[in-house]
Coordinates of C-alpha atoms and ligand atoms in Angstrom, one line a residue:
X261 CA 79.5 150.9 82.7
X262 CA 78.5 153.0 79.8
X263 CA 80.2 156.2 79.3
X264 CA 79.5 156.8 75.3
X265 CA 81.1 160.2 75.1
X266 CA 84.6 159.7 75.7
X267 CA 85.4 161.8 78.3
X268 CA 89.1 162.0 79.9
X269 CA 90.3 160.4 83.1
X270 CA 91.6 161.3 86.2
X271 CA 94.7 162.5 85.9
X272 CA 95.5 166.3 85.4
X273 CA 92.5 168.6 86.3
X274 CA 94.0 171.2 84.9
X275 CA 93.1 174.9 85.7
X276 CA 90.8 175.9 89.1
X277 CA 88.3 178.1 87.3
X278 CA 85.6 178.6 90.5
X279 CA 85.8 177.2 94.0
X280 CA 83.1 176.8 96.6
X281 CA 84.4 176.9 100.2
X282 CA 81.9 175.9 102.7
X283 CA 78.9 177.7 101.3
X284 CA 75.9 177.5 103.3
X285 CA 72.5 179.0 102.4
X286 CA 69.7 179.4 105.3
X287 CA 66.3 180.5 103.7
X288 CA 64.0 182.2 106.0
X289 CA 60.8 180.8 106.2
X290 CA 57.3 181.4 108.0
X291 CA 57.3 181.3 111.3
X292 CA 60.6 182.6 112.3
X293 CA 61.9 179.4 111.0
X294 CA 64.6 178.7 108.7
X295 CA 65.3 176.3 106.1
X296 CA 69.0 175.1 105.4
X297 CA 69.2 174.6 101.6
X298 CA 73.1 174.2 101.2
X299 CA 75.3 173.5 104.4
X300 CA 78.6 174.0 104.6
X301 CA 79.2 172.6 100.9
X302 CA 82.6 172.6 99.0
X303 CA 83.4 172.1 95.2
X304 CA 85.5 172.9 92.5
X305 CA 85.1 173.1 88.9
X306 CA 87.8 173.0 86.7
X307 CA 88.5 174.3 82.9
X308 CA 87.6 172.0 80.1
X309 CA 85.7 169.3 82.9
X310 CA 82.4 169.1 83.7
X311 CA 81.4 168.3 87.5
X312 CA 77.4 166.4 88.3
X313 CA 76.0 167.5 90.7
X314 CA 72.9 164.6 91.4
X315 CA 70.6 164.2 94.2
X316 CA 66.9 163.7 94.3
X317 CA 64.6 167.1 94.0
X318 CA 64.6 169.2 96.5
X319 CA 67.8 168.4 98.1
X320 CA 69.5 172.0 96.8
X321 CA 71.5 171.1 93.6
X322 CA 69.9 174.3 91.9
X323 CA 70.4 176.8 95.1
X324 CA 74.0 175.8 94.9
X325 CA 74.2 176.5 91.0
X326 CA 72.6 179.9 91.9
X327 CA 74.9 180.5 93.6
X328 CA 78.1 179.4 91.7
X329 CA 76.3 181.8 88.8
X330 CA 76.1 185.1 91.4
X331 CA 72.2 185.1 91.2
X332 CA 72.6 184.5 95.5
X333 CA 74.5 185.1 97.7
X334 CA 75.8 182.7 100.2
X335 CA 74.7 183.1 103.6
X336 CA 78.1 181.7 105.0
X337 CA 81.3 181.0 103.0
X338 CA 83.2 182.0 99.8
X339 CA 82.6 181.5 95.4
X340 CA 85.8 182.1 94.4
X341 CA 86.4 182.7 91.0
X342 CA 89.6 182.1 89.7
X343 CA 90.8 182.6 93.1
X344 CA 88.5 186.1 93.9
X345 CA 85.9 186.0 96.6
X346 CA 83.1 186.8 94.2
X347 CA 80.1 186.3 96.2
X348 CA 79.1 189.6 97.6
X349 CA 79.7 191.7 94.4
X350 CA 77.4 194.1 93.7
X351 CA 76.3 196.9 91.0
X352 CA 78.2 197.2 87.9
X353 CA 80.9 194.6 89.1
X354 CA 78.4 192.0 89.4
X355 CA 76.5 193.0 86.0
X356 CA 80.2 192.3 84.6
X357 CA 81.2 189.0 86.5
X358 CA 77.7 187.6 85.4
X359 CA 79.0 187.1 81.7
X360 CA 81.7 184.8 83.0
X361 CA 79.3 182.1 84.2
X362 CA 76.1 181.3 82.0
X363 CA 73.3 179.2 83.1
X364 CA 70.5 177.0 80.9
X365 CA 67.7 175.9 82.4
X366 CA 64.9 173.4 81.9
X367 CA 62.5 174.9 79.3
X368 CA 64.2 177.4 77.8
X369 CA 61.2 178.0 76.0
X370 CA 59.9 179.3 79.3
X371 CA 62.6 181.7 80.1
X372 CA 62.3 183.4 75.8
X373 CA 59.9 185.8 74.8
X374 CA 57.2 184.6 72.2
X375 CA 57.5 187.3 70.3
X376 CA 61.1 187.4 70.2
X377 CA 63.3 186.0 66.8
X378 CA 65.7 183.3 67.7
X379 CA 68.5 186.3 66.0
X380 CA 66.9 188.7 68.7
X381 CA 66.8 185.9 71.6
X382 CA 70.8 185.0 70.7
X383 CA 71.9 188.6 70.1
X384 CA 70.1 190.3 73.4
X385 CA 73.0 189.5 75.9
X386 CA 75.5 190.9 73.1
X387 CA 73.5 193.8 72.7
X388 CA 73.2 194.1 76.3
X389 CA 76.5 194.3 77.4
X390 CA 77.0 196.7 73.8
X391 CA 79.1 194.2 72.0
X392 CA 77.5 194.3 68.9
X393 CA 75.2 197.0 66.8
X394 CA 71.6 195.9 66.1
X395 CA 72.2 195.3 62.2
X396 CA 74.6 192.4 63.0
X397 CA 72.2 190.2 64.5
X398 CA 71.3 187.8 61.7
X399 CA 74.9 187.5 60.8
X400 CA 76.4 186.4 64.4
X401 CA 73.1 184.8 65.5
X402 CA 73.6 182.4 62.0
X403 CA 77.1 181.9 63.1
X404 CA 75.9 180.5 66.6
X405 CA 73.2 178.4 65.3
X406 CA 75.7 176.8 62.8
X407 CA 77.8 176.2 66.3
X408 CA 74.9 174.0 67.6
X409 CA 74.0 172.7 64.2
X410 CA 71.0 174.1 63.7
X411 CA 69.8 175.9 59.7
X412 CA 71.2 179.4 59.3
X413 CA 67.6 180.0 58.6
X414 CA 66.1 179.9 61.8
X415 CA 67.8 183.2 62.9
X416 CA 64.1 184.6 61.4
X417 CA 61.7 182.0 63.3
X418 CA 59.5 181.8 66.8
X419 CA 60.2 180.2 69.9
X420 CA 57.0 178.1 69.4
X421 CA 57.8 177.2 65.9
X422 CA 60.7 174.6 66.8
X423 CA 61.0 171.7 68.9
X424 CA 62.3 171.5 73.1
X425 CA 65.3 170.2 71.5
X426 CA 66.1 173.1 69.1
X427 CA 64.8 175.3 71.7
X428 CA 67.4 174.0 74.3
X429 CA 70.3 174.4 71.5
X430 CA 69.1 177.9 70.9
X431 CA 69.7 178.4 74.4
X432 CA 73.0 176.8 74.6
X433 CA 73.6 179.1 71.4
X434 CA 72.5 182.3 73.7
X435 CA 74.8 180.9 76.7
X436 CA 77.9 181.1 74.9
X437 CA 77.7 184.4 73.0
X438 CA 79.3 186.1 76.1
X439 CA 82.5 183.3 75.7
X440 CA 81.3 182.1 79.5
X441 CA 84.4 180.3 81.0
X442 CA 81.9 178.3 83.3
X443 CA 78.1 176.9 81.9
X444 CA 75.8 175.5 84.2
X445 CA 72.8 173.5 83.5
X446 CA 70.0 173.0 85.4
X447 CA 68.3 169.9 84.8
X448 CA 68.8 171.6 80.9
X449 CA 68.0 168.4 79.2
X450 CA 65.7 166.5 81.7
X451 CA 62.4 167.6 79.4
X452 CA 63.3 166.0 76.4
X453 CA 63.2 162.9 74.6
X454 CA 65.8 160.4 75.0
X455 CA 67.1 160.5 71.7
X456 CA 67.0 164.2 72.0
X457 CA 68.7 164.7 75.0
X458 CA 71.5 162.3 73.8
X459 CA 72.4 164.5 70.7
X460 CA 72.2 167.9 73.0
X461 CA 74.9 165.9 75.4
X462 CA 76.9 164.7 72.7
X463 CA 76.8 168.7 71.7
X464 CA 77.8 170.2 75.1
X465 CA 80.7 167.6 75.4
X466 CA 81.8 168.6 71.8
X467 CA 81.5 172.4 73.0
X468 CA 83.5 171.5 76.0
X469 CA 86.6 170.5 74.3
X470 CA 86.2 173.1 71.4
X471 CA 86.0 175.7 74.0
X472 CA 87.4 174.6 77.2
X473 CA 83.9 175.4 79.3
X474 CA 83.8 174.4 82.7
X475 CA 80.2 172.7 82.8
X476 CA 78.1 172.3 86.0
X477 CA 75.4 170.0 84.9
X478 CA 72.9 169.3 87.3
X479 CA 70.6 166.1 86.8
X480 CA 68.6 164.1 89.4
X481 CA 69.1 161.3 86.5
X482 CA 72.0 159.6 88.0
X483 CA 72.9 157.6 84.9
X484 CA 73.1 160.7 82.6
X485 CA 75.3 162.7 84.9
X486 CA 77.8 160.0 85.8
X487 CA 77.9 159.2 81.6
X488 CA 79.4 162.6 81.3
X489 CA 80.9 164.2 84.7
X490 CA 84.7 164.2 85.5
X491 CA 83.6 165.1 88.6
X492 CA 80.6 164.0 90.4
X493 CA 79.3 165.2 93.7
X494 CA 76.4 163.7 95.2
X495 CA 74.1 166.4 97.1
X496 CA 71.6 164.7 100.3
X497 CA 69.5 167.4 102.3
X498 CA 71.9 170.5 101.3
X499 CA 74.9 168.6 102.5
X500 CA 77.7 166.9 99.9
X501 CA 77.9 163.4 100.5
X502 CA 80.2 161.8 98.3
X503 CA 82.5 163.3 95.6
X504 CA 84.3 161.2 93.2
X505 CA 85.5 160.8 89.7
X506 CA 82.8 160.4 87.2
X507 CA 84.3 157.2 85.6
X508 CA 84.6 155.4 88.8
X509 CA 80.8 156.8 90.1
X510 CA 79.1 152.9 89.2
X511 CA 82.0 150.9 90.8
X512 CA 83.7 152.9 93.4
X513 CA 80.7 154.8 94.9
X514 CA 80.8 154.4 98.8
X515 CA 78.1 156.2 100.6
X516 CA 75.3 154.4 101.1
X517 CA 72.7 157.0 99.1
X518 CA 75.3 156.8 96.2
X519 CA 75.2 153.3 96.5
X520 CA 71.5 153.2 96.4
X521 CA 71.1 155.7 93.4
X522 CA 73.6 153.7 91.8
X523 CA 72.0 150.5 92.3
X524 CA 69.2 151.5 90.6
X525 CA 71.6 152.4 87.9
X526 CA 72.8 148.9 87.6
X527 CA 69.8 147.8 88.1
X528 CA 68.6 149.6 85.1
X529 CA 71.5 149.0 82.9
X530 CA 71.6 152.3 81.5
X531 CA 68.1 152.4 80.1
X532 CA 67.8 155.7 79.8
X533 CA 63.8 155.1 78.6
X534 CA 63.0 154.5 82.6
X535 CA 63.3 157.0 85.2
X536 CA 66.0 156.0 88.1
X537 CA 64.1 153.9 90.9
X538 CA 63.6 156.0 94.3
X539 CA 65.6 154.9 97.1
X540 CA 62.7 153.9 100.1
X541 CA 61.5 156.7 102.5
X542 CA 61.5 160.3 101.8
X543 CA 63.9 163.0 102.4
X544 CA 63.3 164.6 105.4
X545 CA 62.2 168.1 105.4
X546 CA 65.7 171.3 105.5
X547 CA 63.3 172.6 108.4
X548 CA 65.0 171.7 111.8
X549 CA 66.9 168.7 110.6
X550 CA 68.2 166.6 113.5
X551 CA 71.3 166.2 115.1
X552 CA 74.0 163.8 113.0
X553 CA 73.9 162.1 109.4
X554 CA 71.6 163.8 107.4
X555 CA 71.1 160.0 106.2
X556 CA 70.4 158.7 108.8
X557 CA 66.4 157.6 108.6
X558 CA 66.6 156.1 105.3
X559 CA 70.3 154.3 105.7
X560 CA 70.0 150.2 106.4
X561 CA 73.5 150.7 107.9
X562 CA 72.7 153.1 110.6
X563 CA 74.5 153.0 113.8
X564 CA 74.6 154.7 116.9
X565 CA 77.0 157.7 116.1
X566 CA 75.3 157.8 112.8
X567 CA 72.1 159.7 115.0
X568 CA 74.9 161.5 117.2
X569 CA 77.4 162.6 114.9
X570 CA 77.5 164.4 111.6
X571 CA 80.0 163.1 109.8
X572 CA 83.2 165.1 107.8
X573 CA 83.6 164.7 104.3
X574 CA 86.8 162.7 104.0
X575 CA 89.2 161.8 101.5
X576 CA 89.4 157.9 101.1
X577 CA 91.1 158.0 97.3
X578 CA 92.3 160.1 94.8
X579 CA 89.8 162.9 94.1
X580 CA 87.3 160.6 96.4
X581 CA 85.5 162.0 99.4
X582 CA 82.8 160.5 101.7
X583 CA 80.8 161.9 104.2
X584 CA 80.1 158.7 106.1
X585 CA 81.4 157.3 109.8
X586 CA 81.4 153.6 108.0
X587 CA 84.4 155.0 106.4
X588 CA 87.4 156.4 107.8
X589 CA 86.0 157.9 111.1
X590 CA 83.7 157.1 113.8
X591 CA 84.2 154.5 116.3
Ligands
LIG798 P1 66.9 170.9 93.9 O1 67.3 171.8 92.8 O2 67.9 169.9 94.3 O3 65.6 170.3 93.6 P2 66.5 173.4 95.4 O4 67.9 173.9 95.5 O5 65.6 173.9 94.4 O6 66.6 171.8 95.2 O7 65.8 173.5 96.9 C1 66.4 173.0 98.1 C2 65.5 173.4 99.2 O8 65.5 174.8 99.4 C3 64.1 172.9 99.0 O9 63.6 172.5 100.3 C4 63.4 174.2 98.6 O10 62.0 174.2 98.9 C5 64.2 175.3 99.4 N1 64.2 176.6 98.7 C6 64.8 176.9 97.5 N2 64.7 178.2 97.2 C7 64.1 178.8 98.3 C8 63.7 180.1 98.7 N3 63.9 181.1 97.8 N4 63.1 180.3 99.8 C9 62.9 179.3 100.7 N5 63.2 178.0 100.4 C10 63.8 177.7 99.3
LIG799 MG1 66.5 172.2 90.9

């Protein structure tokens, strides 16, 4: 397996910085209706490590993420930060907690304003919460564009005058002005090139270690996420499947989804220039999902109790958990 950026083992986690404890989110939809995005989902992210979340679209890696970053609230269950139910602050308490958890997204030439300088678009969460005065833009802005190596120089240009790649890194660059304990991205690299997205990777882990960030990166790119995670959790229809330790994610993988996103891993040998094969079937729609295994129409290994029975997340190994009856419960 190919994990370029050295990233540590196992062994001490180190400090709980946010904990999810059975977070579910119910969306209501047309029709009376509702749609379950998350159910009943537990994770922890720890100082210094990064935890992957992967699944395929749709299956409600970013409603969790919104979540974890305060932007929702849960419809059942707790975000606790550093031990401190945070997920019903509002007002002023939330405008505070916000600038402990950043988030980058996608294009962040979406989310800046055209007309905007890169010093303004780095500065405006500083100036925001009143930590700096106006005329010290250009000089911290050049300070956090040296942070992710890009010219001092560009503190004076236009959002549509760089690349995606040094429009991501100004965004990272805007992220960590506040000193965020926690940064999550949202698919924050799945636009670019491959060569591209390598060097902002390579840049996130190097940020990691220089600052101890707790990283939620969300990817439906199974082979990136497992190249960097400590953690990995594997998200199917709002419900965590599997959670295991990034290193071990190509070998030691047990549910049968991971198994198949992983396959196509192997299959692919890391390739990063071909997009992860698609498991057969679809995922079934969050509306009025039936009773059991959330798996269950798409699994080869489907028994009985599988269409009966949803099954509990268990531990099987050290920081290892499946969600599956082949293993551990079940007749
Ligand atoms: P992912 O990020 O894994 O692609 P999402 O978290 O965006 O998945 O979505 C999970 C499910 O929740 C999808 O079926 C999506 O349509 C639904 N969903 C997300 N946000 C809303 C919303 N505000 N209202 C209703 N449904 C939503
Ligand atoms: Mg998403």
């Amino acid at each position: 397996m190919c994990r370029p950026w050295e990233v540590s083992g196992l062994s001490d986690r180190g400090e709980l910085v946010l904990e999810a404890r059975h977070v579910t989110k119910i969306y209501p939809i047309s029709g009376n209706r509702t749609l379950t995005a998350n159910r009943d989902v537990s994770l922890k992210m720890y100082r210094g490590r990064t935890l992957g979340l992967v699944g395929e679209s749709g299956c409600g890696k970013s409603t969790f993420m919104r979540m974890a970053v305060s932007l929702e609230a849960p419809t059942e269950g707790e975000i606790l930060f550093h031990g401190r139910d945070v997920s019903h602050f509002k007002g002023e308490e939330l405008r505070q907690h916000r600038q402990n958890i950043q988030m980058i997204f996608q294009d962040p030439g979406e989310a800046f304003h055209p007309r905007m300088r890169v010093m303004d678009i780095i500065c405006e969460p500083l100036l925001n919460f009143k930590r700096i005065q106006r005329q010290e833009r250009e000089a911290v802005a050049r300070k956090y564009l040296e942070l992710v190596e890009l010219p001092g120089e560009f503190a004076w240009r236009y959002p549509h005058s760089m690349s995606g790649g040094q429009r991501q890194r100004v965004g990272i660059a805007r992220a960590l002005t506040l000193e965020p304990e926690i940064l999550i991205c949202d698919e924050a690299t799945s636009a670019l090139d491959v060569s591209v997205q390598k060097n902002i990777i390579q840049l996130l882990v190097r940020l990691q270690r220089e600052r101890q960030l707790a990283i939620g990166f969300i990817c439906h790119d199974v082979a990136l996420v497992q190249s960097l995670a400590h953690e990995l959790a594997v998200m199917y229809l709002g419900s965590i499947v599997e959670v295991l330790p990034g290193e071990r994610a190509a070998a030691g993988a047990l549910h049968p989804y991971t198994r198949a996103l992983m396959g196509a891993v192997f299959h692919l040998k890391m390739d990063f220039d071909k997009p992860v094969q698609c498991i057969e079937g679809e995922v079934p729609s969050p509306v009025d999902t039936p009773p059991g295994c959330p798996f269950q129409n798409r699994c080869r290994m489907c028994r009985e109790i599988c269409r009966r029975e949803r099954p509990a997340l268990r531990t099987v190994g050290e920081g290892h958990q499946v969600a599956c009856h082949l293993f551990g419960g079940g007749e």
